[in-house]
mmCIF file of N, CA and C in Angstrom:
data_model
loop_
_atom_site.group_PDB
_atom_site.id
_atom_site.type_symbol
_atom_site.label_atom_id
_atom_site.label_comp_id
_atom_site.label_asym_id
_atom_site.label_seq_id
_atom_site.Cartn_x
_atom_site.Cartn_y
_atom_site.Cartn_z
ATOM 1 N N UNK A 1 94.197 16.520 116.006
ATOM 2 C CA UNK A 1 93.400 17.460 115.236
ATOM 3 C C UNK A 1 91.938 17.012 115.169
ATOM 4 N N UNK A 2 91.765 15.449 114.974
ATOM 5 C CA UNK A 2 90.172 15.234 114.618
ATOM 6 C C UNK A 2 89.723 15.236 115.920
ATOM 7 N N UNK A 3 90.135 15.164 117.204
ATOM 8 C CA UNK A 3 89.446 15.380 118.827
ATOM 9 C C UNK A 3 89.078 16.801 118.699
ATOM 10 N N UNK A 4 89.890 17.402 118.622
ATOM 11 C CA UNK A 4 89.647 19.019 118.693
ATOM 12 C C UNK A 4 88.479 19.123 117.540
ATOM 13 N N UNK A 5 88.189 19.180 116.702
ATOM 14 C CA UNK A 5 87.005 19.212 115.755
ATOM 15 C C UNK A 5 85.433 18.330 116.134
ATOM 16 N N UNK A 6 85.995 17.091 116.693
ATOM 17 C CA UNK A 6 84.901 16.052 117.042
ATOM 18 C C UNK A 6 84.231 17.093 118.602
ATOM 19 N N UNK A 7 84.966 17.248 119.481
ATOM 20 C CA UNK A 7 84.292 17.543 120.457
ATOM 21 C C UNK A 7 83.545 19.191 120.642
ATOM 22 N N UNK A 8 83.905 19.933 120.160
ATOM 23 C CA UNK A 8 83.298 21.327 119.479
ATOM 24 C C UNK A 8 81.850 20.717 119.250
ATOM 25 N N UNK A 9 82.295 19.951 117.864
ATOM 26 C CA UNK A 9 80.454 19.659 116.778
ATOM 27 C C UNK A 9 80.026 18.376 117.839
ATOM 28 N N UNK A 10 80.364 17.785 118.727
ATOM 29 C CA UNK A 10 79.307 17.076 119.768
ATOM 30 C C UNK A 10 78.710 17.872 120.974
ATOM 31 N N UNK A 11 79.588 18.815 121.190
ATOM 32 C CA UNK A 11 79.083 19.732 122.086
ATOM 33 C C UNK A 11 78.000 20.670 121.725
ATOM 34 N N UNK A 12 78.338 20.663 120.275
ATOM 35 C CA UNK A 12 76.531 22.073 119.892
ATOM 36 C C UNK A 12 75.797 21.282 119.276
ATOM 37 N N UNK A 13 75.628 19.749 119.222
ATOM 38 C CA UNK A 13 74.678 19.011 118.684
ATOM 39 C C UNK A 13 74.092 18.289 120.066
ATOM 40 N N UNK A 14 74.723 18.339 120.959
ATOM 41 C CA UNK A 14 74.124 18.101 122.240
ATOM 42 C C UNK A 14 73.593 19.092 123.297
ATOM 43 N N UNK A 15 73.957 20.487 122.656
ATOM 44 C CA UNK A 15 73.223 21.598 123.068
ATOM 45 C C UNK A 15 71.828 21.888 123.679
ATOM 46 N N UNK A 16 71.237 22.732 124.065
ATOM 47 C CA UNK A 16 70.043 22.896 124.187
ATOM 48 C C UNK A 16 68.844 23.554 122.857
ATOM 49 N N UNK A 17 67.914 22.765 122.992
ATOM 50 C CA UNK A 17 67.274 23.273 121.447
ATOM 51 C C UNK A 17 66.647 25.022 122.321
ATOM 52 N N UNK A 18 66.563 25.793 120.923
ATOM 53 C CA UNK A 18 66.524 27.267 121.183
ATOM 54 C C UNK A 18 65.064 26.862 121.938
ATOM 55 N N UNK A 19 64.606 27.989 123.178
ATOM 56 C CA UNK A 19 63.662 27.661 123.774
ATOM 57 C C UNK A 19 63.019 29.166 123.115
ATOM 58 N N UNK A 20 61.429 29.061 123.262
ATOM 59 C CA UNK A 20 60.781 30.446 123.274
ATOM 60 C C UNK A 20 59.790 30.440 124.396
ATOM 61 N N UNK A 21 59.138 31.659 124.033
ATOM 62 C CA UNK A 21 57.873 32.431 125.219
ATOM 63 C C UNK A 21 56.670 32.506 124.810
ATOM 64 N N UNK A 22 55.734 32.905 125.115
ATOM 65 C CA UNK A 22 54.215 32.951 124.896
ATOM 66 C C UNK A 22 53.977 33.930 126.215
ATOM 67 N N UNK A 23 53.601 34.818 125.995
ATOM 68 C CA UNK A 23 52.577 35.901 127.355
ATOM 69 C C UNK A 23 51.273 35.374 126.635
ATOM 70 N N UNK A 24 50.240 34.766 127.195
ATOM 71 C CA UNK A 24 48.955 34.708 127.044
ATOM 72 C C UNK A 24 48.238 35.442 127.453
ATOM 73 N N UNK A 25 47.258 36.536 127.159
ATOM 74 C CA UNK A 25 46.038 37.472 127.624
ATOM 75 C C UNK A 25 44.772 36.522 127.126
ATOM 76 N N UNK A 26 44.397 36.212 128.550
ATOM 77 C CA UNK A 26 43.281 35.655 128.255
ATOM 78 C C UNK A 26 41.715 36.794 129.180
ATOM 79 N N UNK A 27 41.002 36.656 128.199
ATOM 80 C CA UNK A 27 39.726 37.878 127.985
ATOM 81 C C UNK A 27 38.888 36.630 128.355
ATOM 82 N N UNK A 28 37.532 38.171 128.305
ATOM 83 C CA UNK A 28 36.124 37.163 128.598
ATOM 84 C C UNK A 28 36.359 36.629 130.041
ATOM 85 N N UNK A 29 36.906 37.000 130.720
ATOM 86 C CA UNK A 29 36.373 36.593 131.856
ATOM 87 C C UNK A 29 35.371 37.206 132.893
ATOM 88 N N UNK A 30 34.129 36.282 133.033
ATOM 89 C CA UNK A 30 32.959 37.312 133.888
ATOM 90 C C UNK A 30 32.765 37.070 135.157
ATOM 91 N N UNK A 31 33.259 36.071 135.787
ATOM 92 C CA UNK A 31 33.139 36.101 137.433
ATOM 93 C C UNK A 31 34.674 35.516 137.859
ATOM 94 N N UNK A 32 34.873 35.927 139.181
ATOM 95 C CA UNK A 32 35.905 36.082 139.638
ATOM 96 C C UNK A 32 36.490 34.931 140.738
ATOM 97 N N UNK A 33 35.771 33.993 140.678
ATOM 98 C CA UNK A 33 35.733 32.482 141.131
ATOM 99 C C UNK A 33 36.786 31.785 140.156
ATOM 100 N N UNK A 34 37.255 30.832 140.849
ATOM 101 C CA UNK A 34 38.122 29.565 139.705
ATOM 102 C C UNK A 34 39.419 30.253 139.681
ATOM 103 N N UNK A 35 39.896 29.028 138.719
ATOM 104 C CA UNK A 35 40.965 29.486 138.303
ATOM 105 C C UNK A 35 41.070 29.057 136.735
ATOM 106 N N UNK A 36 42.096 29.647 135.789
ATOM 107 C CA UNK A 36 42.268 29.520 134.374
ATOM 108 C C UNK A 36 42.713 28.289 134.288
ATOM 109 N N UNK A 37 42.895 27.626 133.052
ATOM 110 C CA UNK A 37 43.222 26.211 132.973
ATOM 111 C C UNK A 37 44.095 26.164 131.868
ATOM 112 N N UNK A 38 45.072 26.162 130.881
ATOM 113 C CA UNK A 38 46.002 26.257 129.758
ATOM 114 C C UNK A 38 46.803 25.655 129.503
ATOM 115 N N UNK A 39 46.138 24.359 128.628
ATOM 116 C CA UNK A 39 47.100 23.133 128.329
ATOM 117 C C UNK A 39 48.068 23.582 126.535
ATOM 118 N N UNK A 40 48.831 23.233 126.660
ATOM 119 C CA UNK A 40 49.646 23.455 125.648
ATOM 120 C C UNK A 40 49.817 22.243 124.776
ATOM 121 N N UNK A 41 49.714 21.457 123.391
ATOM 122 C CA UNK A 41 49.648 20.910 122.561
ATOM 123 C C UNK A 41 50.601 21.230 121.538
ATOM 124 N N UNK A 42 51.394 19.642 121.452
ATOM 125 C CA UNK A 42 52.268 20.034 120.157
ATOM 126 C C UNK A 42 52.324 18.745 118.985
ATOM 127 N N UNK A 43 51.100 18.092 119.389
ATOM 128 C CA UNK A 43 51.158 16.933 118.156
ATOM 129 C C UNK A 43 49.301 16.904 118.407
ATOM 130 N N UNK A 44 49.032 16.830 117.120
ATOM 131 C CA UNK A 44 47.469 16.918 116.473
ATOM 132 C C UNK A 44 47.260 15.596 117.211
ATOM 133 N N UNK A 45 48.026 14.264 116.923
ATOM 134 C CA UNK A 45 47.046 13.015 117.702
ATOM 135 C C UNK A 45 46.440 13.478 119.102
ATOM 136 N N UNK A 46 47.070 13.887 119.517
ATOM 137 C CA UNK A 46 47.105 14.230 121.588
ATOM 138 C C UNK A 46 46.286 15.843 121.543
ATOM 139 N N UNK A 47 45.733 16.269 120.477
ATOM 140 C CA UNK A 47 44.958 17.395 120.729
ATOM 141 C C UNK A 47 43.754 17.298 121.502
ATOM 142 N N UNK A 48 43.622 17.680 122.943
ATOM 143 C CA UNK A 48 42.491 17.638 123.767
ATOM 144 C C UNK A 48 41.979 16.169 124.161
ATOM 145 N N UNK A 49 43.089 15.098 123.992
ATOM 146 C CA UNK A 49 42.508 13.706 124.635
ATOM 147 C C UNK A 49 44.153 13.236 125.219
ATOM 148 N N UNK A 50 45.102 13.421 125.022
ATOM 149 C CA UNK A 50 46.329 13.175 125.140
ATOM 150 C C UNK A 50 47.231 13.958 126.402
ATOM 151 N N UNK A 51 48.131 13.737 126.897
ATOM 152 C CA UNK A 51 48.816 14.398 127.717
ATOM 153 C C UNK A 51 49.525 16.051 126.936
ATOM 154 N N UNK A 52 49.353 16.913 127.682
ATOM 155 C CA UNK A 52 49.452 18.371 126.894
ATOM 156 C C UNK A 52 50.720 18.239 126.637
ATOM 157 N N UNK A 53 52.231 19.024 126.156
ATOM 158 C CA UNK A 53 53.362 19.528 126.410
ATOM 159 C C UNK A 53 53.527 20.180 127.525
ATOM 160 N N UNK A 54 52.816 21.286 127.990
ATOM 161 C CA UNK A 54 52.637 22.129 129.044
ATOM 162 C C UNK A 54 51.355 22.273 129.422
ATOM 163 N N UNK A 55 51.038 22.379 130.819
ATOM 164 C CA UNK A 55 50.078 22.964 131.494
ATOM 165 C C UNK A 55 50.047 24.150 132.580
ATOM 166 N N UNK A 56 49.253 25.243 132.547
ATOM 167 C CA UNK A 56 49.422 26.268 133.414
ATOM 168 C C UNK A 56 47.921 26.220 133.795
ATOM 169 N N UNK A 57 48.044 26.926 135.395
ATOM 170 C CA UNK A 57 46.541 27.074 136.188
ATOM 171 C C UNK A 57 46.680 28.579 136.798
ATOM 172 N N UNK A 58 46.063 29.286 137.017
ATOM 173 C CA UNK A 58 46.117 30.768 137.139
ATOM 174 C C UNK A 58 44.705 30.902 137.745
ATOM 175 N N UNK A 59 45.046 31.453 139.288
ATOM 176 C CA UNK A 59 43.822 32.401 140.062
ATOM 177 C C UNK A 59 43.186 33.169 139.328
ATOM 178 N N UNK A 60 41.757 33.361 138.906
ATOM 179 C CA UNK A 60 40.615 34.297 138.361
ATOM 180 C C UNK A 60 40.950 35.670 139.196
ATOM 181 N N UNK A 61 41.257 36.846 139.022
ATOM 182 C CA UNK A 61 40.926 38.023 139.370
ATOM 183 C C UNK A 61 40.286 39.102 139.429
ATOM 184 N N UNK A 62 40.425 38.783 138.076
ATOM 185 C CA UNK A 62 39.351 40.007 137.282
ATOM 186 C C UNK A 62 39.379 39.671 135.814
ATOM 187 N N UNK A 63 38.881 40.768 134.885
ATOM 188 C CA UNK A 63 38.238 40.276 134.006
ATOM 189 C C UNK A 63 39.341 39.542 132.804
ATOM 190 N N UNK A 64 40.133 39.769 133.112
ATOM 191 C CA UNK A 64 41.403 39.667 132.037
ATOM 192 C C UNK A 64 42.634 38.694 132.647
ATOM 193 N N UNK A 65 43.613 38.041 132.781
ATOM 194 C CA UNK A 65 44.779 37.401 132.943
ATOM 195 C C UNK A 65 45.333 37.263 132.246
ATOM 196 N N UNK A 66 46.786 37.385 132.408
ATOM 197 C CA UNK A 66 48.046 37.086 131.773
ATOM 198 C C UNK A 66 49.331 36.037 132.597
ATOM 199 N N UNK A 67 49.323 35.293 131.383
ATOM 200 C CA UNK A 67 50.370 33.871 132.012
ATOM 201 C C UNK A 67 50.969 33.848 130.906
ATOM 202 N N UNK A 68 52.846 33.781 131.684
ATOM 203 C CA UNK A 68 53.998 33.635 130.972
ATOM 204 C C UNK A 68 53.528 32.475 130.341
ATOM 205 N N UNK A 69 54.304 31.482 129.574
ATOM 206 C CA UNK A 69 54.454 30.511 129.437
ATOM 207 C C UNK A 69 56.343 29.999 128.801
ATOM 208 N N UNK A 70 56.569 29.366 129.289
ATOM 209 C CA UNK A 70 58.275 29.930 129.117
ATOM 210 C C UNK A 70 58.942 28.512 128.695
ATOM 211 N N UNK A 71 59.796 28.060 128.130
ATOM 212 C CA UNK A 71 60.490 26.894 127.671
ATOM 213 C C UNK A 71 60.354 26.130 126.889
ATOM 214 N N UNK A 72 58.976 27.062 125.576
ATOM 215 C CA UNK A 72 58.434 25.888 124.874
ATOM 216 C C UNK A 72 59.219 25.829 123.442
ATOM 217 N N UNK A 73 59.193 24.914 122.816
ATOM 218 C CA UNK A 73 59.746 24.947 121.463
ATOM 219 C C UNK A 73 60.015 25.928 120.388
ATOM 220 N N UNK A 74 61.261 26.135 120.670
ATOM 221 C CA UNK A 74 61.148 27.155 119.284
ATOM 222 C C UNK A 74 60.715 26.546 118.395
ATOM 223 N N UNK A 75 59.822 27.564 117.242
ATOM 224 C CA UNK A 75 59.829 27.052 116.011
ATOM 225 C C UNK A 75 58.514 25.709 115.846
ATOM 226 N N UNK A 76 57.855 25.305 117.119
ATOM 227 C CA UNK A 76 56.827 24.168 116.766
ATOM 228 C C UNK A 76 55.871 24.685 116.700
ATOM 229 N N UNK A 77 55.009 23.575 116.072
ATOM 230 C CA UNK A 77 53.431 23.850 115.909
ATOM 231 C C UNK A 77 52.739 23.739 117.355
ATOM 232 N N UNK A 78 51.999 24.525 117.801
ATOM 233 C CA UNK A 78 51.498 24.624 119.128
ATOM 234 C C UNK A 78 50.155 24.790 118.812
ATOM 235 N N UNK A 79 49.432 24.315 119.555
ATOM 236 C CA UNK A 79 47.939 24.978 119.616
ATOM 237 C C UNK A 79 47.556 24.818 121.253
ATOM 238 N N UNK A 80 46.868 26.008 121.591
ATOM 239 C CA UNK A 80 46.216 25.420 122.873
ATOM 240 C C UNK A 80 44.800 25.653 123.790
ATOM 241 N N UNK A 81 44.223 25.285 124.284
ATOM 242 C CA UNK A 81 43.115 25.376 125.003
ATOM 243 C C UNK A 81 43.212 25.900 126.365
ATOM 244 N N UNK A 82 41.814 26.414 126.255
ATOM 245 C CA UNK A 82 41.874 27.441 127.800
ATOM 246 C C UNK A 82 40.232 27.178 128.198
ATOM 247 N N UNK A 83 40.474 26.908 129.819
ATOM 248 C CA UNK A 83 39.006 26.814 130.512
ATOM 249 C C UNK A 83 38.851 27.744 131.508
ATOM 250 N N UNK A 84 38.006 28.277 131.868
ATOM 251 C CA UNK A 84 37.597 29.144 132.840
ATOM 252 C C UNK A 84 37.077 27.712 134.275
ATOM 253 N N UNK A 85 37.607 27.415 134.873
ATOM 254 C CA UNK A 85 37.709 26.107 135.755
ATOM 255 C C UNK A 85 37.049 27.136 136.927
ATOM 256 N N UNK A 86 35.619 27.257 136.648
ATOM 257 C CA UNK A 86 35.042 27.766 137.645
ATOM 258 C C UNK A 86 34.643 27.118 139.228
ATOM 259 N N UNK A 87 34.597 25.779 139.139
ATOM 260 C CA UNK A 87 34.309 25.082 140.485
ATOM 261 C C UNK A 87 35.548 24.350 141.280
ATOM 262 N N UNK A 88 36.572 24.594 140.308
ATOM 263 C CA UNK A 88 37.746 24.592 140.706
ATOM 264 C C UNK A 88 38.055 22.827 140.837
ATOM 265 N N UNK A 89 37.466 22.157 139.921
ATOM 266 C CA UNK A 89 37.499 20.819 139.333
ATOM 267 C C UNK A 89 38.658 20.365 138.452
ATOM 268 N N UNK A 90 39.377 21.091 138.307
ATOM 269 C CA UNK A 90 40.455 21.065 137.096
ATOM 270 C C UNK A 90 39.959 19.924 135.814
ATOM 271 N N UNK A 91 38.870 20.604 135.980
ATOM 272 C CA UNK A 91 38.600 20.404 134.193
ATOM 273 C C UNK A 91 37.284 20.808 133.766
ATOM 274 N N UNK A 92 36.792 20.631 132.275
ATOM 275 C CA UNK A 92 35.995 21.378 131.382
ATOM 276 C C UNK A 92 34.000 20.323 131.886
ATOM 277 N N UNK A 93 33.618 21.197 132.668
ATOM 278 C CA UNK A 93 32.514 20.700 133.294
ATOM 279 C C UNK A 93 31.214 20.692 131.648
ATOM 280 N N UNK A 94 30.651 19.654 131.630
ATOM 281 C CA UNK A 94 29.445 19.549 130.263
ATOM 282 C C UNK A 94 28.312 19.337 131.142
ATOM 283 N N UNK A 95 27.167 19.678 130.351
ATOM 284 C CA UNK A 95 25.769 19.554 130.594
ATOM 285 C C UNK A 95 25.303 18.030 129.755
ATOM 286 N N UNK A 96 24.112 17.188 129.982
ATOM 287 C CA UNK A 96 23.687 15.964 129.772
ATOM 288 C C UNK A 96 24.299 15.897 128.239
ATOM 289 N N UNK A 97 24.322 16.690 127.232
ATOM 290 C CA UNK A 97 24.225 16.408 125.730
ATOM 291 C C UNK A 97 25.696 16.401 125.293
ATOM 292 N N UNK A 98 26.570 17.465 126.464
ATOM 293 C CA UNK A 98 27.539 17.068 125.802
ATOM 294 C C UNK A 98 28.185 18.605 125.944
ATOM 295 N N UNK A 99 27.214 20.059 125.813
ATOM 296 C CA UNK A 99 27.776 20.940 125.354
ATOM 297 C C UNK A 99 28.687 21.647 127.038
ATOM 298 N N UNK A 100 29.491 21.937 126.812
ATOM 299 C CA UNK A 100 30.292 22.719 128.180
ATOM 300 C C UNK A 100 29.593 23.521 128.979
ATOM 301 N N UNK A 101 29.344 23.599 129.759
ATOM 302 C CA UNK A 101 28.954 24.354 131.449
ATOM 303 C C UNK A 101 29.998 25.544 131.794
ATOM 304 N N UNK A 102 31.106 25.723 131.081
ATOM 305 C CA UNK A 102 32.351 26.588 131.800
ATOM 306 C C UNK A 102 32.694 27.447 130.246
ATOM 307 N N UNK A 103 33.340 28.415 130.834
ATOM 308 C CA UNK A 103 33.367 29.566 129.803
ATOM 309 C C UNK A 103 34.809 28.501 129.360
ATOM 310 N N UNK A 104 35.512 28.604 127.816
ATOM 311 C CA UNK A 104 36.606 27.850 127.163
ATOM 312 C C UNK A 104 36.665 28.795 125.744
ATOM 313 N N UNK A 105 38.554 28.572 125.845
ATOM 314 C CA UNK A 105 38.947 29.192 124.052
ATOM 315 C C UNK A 105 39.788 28.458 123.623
ATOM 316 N N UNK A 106 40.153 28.783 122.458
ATOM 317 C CA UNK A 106 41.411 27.857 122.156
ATOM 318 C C UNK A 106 42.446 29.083 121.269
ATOM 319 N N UNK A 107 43.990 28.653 121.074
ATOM 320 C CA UNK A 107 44.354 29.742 120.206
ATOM 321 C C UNK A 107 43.965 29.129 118.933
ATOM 322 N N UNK A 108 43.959 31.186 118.327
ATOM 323 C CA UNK A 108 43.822 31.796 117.288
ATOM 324 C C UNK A 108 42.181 32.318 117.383
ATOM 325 N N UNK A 109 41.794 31.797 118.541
ATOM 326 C CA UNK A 109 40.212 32.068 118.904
ATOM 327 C C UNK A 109 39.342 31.106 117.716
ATOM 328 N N UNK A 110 40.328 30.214 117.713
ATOM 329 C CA UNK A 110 39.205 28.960 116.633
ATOM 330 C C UNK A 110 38.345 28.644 117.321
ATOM 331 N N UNK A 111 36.866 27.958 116.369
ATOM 332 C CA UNK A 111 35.961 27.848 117.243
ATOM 333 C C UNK A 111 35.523 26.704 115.885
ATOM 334 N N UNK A 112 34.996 25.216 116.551
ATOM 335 C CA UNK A 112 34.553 23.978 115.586
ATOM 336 C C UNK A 112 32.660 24.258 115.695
ATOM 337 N N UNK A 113 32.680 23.424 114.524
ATOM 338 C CA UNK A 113 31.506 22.898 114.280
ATOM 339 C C UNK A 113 31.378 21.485 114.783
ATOM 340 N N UNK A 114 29.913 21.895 115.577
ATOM 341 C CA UNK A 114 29.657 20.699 116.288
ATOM 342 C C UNK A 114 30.914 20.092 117.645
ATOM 343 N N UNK A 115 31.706 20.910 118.098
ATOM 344 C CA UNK A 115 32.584 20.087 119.002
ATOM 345 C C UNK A 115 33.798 21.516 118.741
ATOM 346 N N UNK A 116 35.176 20.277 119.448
ATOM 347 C CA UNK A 116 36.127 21.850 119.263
ATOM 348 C C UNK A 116 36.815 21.835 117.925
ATOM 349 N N UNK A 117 37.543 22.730 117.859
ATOM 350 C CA UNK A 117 38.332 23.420 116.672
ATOM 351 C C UNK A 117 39.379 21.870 116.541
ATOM 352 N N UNK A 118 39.748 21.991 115.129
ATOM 353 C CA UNK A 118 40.544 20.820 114.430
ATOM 354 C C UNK A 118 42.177 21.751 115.210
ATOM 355 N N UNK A 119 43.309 20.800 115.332
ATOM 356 C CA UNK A 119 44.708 21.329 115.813
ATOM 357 C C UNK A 119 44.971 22.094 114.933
ATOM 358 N N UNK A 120 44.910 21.722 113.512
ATOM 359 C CA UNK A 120 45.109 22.698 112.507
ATOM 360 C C UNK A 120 44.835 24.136 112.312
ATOM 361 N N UNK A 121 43.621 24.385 112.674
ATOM 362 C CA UNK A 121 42.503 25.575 113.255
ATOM 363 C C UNK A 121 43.118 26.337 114.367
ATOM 364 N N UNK A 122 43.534 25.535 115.688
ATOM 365 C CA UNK A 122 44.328 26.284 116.496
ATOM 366 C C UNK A 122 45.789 26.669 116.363
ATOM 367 N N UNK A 123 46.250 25.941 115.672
ATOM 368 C CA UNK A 123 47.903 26.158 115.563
ATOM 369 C C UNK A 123 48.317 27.275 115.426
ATOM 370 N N UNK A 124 49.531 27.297 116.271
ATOM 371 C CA UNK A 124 50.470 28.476 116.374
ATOM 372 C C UNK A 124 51.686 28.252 115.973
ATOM 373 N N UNK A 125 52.986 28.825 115.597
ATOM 374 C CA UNK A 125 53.998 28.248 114.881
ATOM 375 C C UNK A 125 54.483 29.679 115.944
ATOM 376 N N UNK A 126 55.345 29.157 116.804
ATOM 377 C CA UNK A 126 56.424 30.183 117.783
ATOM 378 C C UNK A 126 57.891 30.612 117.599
ATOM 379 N N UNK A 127 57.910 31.804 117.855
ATOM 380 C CA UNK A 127 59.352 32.021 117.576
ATOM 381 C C UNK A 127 59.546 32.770 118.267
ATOM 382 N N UNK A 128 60.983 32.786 118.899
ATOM 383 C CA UNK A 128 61.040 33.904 120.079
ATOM 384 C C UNK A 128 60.425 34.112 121.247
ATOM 385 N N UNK A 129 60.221 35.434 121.523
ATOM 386 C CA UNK A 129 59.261 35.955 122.281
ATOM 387 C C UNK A 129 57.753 36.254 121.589
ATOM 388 N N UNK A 130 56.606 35.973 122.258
ATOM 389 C CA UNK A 130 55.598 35.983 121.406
ATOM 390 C C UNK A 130 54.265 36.486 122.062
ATOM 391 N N UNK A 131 53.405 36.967 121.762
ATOM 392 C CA UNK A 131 52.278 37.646 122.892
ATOM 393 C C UNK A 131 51.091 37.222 121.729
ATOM 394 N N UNK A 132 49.720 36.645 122.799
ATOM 395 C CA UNK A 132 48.553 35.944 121.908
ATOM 396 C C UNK A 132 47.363 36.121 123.129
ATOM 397 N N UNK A 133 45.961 36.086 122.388
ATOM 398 C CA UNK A 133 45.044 36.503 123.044
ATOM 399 C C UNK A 133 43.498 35.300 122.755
ATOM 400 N N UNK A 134 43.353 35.117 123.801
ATOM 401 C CA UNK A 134 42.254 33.995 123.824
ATOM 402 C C UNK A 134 41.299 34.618 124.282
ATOM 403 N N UNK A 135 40.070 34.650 123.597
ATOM 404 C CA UNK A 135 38.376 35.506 123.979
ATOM 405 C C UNK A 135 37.957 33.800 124.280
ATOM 406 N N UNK A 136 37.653 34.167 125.495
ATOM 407 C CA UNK A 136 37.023 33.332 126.328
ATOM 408 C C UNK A 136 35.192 33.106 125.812
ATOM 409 N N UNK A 137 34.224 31.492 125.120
ATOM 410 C CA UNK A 137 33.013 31.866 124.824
ATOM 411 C C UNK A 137 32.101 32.126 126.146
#
C-alpha cells in the first residue's frame, strides 16, 4: 500500500514545473538593418550584468517584430531588455560618456534615471499565455 502512494506523490513532485509564453511586440523600430536582441531576467542580482534566463535575436524587417518566447517560468518575476543591434555586434553599442548609440527598451517600457530602469521597474510576473509590448527609445 505505502509503494503505491509513495510513487504517484514522487512522480508529480518530480514533474515538470508549469511552463508559460510571452509573444513580445516590439515597436519603434526605424531602420531595417540589424537584428533585435531580448535577454530575459529572472533574479534582480544578474539584471543587465549577469547571464540572462533566456535570450532571443530576431532579423529587423520592418517597423514592428514579434518573438514567441516559450518555456519560461510560470508564475516568476521576469523583467527584460531589448536592443535594436544595429551593426549586428550582439550588443548595446555607447558613445564616449556612456550614453547608448542603438535604439533599447526594457519591459513595462521602464525607463531609469541616469542609467537603466531598477529590475523592480521592469518586472513582469507571468502566467500562462501572455502578450507585452516594448517602445523601442
Amino acid at each position: 500500500m505505502f509503494k503505491r502512494l509513495v510513487l504517484p506523490l514522487l512522480l508529480a513532485s518530480t514533474g515538470l514545473a508549469q511552463a508559460a509564453s510571452l509573444e513580445l511586440t516590439v515597436t519603434g523600430l526605424n531602420r531595417t538593418e540589424g537584428h533585435v536582441l531580448v535577454a530575459v531576467y529572472d533574479q534582480a542580482e544578474l539584471w543587465l550584468k549577469g547571464k540572462p534566463l533566456r535570450s532571443a535575436r530576431a532579423k529587423v524587417e520592418g517597423t514592428e517584430i514579434k518573438l514567441q518566447l516559450d518555456d519560461l517560468p510560470e508564475g516568476a518575476m521576469l523583467a527584460l531588455s531589448v536592443v535594436h543591434d544595429l551593426n549586428d555586434n550582439k550588443r548595446l553599442d555607447m558613445n564616449v560618456i556612456g550614453m547608448p548609440t542603438e535604439p533599447y527598451g526594457f519591459s513595462n517600457n521602464a525607463a531609469g534615471n541616469f542609467g537603466p530602469p531598477s529590475f523592480e521597474a521592469a518586472k513582469l510576473v507571468l502566467s500562462g499565455s501572455a502578450k507585452h509590448q516594448i517602445k523601442l527609445n
